[in-house]
Short mmCIF file of C-alpha atoms in Angstrom, two decimals:
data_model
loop_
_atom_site.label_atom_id
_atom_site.label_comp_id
_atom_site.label_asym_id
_atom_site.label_seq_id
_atom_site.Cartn_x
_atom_site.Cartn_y
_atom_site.Cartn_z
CA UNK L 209 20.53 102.09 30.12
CA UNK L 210 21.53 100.67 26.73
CA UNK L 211 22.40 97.15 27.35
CA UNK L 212 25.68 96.63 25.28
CA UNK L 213 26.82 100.26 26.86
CA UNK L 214 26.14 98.73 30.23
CA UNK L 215 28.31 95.44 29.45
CA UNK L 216 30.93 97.52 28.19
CA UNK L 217 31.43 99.57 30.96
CA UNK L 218 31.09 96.72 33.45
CA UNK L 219 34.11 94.57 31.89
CA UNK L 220 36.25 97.82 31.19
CA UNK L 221 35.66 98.43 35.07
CA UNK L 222 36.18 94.88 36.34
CA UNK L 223 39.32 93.76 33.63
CA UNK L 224 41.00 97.29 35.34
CA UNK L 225 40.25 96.02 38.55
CA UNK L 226 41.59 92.68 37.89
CA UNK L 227 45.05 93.55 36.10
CA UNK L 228 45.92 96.06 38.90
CA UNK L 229 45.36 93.12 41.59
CA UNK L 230 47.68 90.90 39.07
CA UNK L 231 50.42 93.54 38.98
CA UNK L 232 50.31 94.49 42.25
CA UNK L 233 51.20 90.67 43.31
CA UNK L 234 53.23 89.99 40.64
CA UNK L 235 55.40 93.40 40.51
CA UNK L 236 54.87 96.02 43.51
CA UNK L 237 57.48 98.27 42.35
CA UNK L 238 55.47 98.53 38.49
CA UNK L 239 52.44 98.80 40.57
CA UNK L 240 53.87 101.57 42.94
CA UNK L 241 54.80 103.85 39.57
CA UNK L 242 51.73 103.27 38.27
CA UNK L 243 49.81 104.45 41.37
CA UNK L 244 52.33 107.43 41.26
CA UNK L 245 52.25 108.39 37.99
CA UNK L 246 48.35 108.31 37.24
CA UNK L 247 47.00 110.24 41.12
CA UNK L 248 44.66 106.24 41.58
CA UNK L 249 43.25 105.76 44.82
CA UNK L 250 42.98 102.35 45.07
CA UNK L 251 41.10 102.12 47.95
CA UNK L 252 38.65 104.95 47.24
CA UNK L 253 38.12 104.50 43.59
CA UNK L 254 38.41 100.59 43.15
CA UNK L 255 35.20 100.04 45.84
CA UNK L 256 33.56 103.00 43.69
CA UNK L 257 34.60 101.00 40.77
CA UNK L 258 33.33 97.94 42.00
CA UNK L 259 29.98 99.30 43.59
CA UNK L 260 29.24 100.89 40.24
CA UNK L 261 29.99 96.82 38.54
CA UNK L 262 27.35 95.45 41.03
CA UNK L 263 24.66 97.77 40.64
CA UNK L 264 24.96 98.49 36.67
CA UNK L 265 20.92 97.47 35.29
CA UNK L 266 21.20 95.68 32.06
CA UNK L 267 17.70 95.92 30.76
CA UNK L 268 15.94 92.30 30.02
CA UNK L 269 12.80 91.26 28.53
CA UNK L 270 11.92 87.86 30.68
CA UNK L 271 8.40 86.67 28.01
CA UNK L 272 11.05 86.57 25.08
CA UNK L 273 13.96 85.92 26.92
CA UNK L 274 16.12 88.76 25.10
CA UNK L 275 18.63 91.28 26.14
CA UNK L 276 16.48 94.65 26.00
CA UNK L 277 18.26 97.27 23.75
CA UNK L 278 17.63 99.60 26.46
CA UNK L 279 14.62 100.70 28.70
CA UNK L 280 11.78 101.66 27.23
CA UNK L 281 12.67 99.97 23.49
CA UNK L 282 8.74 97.80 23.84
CA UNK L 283 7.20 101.50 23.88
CA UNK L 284 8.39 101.90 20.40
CA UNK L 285 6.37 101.01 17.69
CA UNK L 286 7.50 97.36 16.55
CA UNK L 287 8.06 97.64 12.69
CA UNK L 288 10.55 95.39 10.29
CA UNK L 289 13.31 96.87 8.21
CA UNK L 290 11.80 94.44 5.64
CA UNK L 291 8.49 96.55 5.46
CA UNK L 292 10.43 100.21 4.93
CA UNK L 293 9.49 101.42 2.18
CA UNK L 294 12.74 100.96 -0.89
CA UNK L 295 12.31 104.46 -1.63
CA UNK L 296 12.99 105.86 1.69
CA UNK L 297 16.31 104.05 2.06
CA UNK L 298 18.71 105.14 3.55
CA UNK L 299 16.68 106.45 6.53
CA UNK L 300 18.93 108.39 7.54
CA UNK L 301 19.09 110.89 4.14
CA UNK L 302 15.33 110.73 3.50
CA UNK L 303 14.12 110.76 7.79
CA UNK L 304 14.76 113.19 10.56
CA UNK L 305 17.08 112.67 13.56
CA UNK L 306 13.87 112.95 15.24
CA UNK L 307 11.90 110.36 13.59
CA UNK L 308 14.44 107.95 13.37
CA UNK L 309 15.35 107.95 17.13
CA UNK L 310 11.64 107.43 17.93
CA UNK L 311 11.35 104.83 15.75
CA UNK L 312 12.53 101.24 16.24
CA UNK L 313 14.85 101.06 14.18
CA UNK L 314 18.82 99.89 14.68
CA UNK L 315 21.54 101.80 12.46
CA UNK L 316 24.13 98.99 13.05
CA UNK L 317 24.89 95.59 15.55
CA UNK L 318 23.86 96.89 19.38
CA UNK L 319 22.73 94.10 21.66
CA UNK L 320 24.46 91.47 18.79
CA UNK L 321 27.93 93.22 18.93
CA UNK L 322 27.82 92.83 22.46
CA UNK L 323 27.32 89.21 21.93
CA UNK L 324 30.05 88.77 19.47
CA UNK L 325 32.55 90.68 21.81
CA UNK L 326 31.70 88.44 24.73
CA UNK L 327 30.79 85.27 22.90
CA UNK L 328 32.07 82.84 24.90
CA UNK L 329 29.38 84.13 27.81
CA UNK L 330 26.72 82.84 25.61
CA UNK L 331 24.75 79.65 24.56
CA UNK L 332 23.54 78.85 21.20
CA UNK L 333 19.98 79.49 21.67
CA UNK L 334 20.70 82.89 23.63
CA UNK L 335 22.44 84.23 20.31
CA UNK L 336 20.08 82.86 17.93
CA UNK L 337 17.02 84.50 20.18
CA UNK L 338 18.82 87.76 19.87
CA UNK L 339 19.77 87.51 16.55
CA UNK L 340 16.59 86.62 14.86
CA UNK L 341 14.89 89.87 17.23
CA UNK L 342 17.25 92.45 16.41
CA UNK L 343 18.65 91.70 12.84
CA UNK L 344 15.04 92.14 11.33
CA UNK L 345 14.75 95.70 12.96
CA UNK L 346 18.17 96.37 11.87
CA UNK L 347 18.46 98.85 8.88
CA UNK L 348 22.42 97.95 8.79
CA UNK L 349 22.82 101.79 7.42
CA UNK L 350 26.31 101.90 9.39
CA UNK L 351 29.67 99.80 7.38
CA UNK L 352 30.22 98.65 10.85
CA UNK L 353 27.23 96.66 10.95
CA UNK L 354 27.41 93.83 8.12
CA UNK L 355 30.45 91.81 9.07
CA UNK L 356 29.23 91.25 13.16
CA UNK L 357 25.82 89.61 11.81
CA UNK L 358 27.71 88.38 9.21
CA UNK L 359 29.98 86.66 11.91
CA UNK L 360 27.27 85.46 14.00
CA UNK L 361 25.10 84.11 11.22
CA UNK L 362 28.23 81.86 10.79
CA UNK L 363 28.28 80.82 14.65
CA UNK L 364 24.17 80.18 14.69
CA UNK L 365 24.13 78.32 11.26
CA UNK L 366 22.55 80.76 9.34
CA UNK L 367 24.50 80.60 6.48
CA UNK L 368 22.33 82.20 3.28
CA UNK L 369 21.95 85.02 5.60
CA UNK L 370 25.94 84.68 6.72
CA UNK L 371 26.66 85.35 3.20
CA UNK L 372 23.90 88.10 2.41
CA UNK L 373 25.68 89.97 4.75
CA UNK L 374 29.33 89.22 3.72
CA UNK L 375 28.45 90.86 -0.34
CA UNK L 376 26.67 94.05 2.05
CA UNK L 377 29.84 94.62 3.69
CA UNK L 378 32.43 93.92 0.96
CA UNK L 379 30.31 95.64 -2.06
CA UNK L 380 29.24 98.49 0.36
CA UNK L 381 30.98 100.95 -2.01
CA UNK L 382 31.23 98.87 -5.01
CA UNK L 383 27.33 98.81 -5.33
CA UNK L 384 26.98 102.13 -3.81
CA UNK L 385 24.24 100.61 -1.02
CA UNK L 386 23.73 103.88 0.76
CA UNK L 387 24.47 107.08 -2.29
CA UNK L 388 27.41 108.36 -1.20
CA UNK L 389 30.39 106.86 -2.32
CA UNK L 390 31.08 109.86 -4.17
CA UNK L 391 32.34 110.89 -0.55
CA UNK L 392 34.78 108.29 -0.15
CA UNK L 393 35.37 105.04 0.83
CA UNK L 394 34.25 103.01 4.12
CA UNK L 395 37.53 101.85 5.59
CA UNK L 396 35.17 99.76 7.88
CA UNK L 397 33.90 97.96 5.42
CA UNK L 398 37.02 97.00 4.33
CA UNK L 399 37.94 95.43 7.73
CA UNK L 400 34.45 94.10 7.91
CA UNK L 401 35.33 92.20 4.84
CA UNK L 402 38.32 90.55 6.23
CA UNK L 403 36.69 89.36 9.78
CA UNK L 404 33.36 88.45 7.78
CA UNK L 405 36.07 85.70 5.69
CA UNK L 406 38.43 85.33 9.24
CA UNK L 407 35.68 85.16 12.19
CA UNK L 408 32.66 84.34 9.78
CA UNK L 409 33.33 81.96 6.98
CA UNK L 410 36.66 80.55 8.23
CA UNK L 411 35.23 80.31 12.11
CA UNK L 412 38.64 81.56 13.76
CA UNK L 413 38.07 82.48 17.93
CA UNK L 414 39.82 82.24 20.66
CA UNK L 415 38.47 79.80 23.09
CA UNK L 416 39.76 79.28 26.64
CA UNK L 417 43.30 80.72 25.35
CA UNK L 418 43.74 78.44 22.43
CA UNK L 419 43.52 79.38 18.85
CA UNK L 420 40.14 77.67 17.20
CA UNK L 421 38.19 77.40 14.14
CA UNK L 422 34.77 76.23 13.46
CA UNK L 423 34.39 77.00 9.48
CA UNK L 424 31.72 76.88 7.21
CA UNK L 425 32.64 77.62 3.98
CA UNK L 426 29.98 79.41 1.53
CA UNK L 427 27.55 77.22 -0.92
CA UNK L 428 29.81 77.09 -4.53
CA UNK L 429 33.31 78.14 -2.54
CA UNK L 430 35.69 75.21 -2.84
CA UNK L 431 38.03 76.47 -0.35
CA UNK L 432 39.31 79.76 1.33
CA UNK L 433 43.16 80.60 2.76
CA UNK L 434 44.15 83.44 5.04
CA UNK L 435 47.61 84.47 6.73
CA UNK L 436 47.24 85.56 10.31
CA UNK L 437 50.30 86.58 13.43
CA UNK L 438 49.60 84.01 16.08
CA UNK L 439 52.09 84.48 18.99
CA UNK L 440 54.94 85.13 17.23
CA UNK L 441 53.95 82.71 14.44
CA UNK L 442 53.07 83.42 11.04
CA UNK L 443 50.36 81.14 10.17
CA UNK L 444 48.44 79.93 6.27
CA UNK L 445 45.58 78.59 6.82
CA UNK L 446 43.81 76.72 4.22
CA UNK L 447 40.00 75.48 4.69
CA UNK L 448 38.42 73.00 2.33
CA UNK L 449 35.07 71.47 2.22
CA UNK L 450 36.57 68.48 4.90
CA UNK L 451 39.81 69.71 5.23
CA UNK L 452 41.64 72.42 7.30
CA UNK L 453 45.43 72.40 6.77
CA UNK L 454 47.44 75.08 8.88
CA UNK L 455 51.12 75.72 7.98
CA UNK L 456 53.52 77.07 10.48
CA UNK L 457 55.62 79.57 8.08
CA UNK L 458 57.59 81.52 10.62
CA UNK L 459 58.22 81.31 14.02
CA UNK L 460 58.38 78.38 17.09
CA UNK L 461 56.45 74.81 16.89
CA UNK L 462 52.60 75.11 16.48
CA UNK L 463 51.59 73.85 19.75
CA UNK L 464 47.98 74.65 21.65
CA UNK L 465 45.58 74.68 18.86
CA UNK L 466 41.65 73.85 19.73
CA UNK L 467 39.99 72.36 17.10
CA UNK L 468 36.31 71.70 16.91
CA UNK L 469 33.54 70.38 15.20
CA UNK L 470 34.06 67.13 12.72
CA UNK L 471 36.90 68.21 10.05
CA UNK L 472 40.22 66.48 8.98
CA UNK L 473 42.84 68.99 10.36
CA UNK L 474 46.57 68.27 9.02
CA UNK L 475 49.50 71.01 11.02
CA UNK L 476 52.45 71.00 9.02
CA UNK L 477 55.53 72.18 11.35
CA UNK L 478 58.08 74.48 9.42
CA UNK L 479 60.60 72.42 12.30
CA UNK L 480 60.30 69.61 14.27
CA UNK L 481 62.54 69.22 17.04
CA UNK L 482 63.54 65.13 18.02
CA UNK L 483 65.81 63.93 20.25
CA UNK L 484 67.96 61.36 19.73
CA UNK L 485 70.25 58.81 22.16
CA UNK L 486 73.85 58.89 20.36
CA UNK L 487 77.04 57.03 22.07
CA UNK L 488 74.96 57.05 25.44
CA UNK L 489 74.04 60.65 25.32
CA UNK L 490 70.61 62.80 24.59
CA UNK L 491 71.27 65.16 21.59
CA UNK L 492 68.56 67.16 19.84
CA UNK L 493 68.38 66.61 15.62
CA UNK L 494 66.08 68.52 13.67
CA UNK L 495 63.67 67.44 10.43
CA UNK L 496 62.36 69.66 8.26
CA UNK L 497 58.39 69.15 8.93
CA UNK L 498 56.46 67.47 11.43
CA UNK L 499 52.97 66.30 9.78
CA UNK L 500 49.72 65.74 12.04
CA UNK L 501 46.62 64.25 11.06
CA UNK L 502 43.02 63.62 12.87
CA UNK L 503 39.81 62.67 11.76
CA UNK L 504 37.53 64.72 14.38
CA UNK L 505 34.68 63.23 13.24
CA UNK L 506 35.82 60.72 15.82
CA UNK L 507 37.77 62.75 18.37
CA UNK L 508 36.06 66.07 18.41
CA UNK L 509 39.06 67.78 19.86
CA UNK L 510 42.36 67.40 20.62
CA UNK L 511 44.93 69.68 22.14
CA UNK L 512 48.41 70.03 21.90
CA UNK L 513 50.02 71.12 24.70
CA UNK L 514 53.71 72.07 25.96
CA UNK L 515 56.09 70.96 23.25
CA UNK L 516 54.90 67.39 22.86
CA UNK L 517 55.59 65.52 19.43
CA UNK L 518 52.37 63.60 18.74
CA UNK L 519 50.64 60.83 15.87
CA UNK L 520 47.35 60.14 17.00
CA UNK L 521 45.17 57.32 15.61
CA UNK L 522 41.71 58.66 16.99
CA UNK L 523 39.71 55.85 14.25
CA UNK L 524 40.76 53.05 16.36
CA UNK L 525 40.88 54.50 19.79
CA UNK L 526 44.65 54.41 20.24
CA UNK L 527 47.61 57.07 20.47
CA UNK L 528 51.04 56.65 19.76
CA UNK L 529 52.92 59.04 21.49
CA UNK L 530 56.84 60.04 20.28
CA UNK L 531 58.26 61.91 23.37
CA UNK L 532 60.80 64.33 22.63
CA UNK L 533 62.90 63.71 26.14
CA UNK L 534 66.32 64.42 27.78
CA UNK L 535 65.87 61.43 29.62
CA UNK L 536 63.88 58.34 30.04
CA UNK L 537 60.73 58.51 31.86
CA UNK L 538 60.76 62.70 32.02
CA UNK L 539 57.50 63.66 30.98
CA UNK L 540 57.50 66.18 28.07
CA UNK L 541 54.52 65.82 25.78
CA UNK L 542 50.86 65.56 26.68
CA UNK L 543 47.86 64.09 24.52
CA UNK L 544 43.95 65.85 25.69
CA UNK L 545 40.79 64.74 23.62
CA UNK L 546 38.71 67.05 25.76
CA UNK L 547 35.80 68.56 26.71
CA UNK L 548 33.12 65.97 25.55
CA UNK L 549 33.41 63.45 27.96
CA UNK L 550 36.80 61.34 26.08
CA UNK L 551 39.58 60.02 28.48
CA UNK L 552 42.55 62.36 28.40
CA UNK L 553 46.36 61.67 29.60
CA UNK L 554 47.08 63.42 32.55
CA UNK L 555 50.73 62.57 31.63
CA UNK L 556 52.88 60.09 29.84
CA UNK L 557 56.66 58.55 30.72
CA UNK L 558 58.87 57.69 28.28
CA UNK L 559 58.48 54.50 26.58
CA UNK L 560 55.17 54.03 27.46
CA UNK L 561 52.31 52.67 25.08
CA UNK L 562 48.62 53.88 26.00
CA UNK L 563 45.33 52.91 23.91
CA UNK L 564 42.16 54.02 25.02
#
């Protein structure tokens, strides 16, 4: 019954179940091939399926309020990877198989990687629990390992440890950590570099289907830029100390971003569409770049939704609103400081001024 086993196998299970209800209503002949081709009986096998989700254990420790491992981990012996001794390191070339499964140690992220796959399930204090439990017994023997404590180190505000972990993952081989780079080189660690910069440092996530950063750049770093594919969009994103500028470099208009946590966020818009009223008549005319500016210190978040053309003046309460619009009064754009409690426009009509 190891706990992050358990979770997997419970959303594999239940995400199946879901997307063949969603295909079945949305496309019966798609769901009829797929019933053909694979033998599924979705009567038979979707209840087993679903009596398997309800009765999964995922083992718990109530006192310390921590996701157990798996059953049974309290009857090990309780030691710190701190207290190994340097000259038995790596455990796994100096102990045997034997010893080191009785022992209490953690080869790479367990319990934690099931919290950073299914972060959004968790509170603050749940992850920082589990993460101060678990990273101490941790040996992080495994290049898979640095980069997701890396990442949530980042999410929990631990950020000397964030960045111990970031030089363990991305000088794995160069400083030879575990003797055997004379095999080859970790790929992993490689990747664990990038999402230890991406997830970690620069605080990218997808929240509630919108693209978000919370970033916390490194002590001494004076900024940090990364390219990513977002949606058919190729996106540079550029963090600074109070600054995050994103520039749309390829694709449609930048629209439902999610930004969080007091920083000056400017979207430059490789095109900005505007329409226009010429001789009577609606006609579209395009401008090279569409600039956006907020201080979230003062609006914690706004989103940007449908294909609305927005300035926003957050530092005096007000928003001017530019409606791109085939006609007068057809609502097009939408303005939402959300989620802490701020007004939001459930929709605007041409010509209309709002200040809140």
């Amino acid at each position: 019954n190891n706990w992050y086993t358990n979770k997997m196998a419970s959303w594999t299970l239940s995400y199946t179940m879901g997307e063949l209800e969603q295909l079945k209503n949305e496309d019966g002949t798609a769901y009829n091939q797929l019933i053909k081709r694979t033998g599924l009986k979705p009567g038979d096998e979707t209840l087993a399926w679903n009596d398997i989700v309800e009765k999964l254990h995922f083992p718990y420790e109530e006192n310390l309020k921590l996701f157990l491992q798996k059953d049974g981990f309290f009857d090990k012996e309780q030691l710190m990877a701190a207290d190994l001794n340097p000259a038995e390191r790596p455990i796994n070339q100096h102990w045997s198989w034997d010893r080191i499964l009785r022992s209490c140690f953690i080869k790479q992220a367990d319990v934690l990687q099931g919290i950073f796959v299914f972060e959004d399930e968790f509170d603050q204090e749940t992850m920082k629990r589990n993460f101060d439990f678990y990273e101490a017994r941790t040996v992080h023997e495994s290049s898979l390992s640095p980069c997701v404590h890396a990442i949530l180190a980042n999410r929990i505000g631990r950020s000397e440890k964030a960045y111990e972990m970031y030089l363990r993952t991305s000088r794995l081989d160069l400083d030879d950590y575990n003797h055997e780079v004379d095999e080859g080189l970790h790929i992993t660690s490689m990747g664990g570099t990038w999402m230890s910069v991406v997830y970690g440092f620069g605080g990218m996530m997808i929240k509630d289907e919108l693209l978000s950063f919370e970033p916390n750049l490194p002590a001494g770093w004076e900024s940090l830029s990364f390219k990513i594919l977002y949606r058919g969009r190729t996106l540079k994103v550029t963090i600074e100390p109070s600054k995050v500028t994103i520039d749309n470099l390829d694709g449609p208009e930048l629209v439902g971003l999610d930004w969080v946590e007091g920083m000056l966020v400017t979207v430059q818009a490789s095109v900005q569409e505007n329409w226009i009223e010429v001789e009577g008549e609606w006609v579209l005319q395009e401008s090279p770049m569409l600039l956006r500016t907020w201080d979230l210190e003062e609006l914690p978040q706004i989103r940007m939704l449908g294909e609305s053309k927005v300035e926003a003046d957050p530092l005096g309460w007000s928003a001017s609103i530019s409606l791109a619009t085939t006609d007068p009064g057809t609502l097009v754009g939408v303005v939402e400081p959300g989620f802490y409690g701020y007004p939001w426009f459930d929709y605007v009509r041409g010509g209309t001024e709002l200040d809140s």
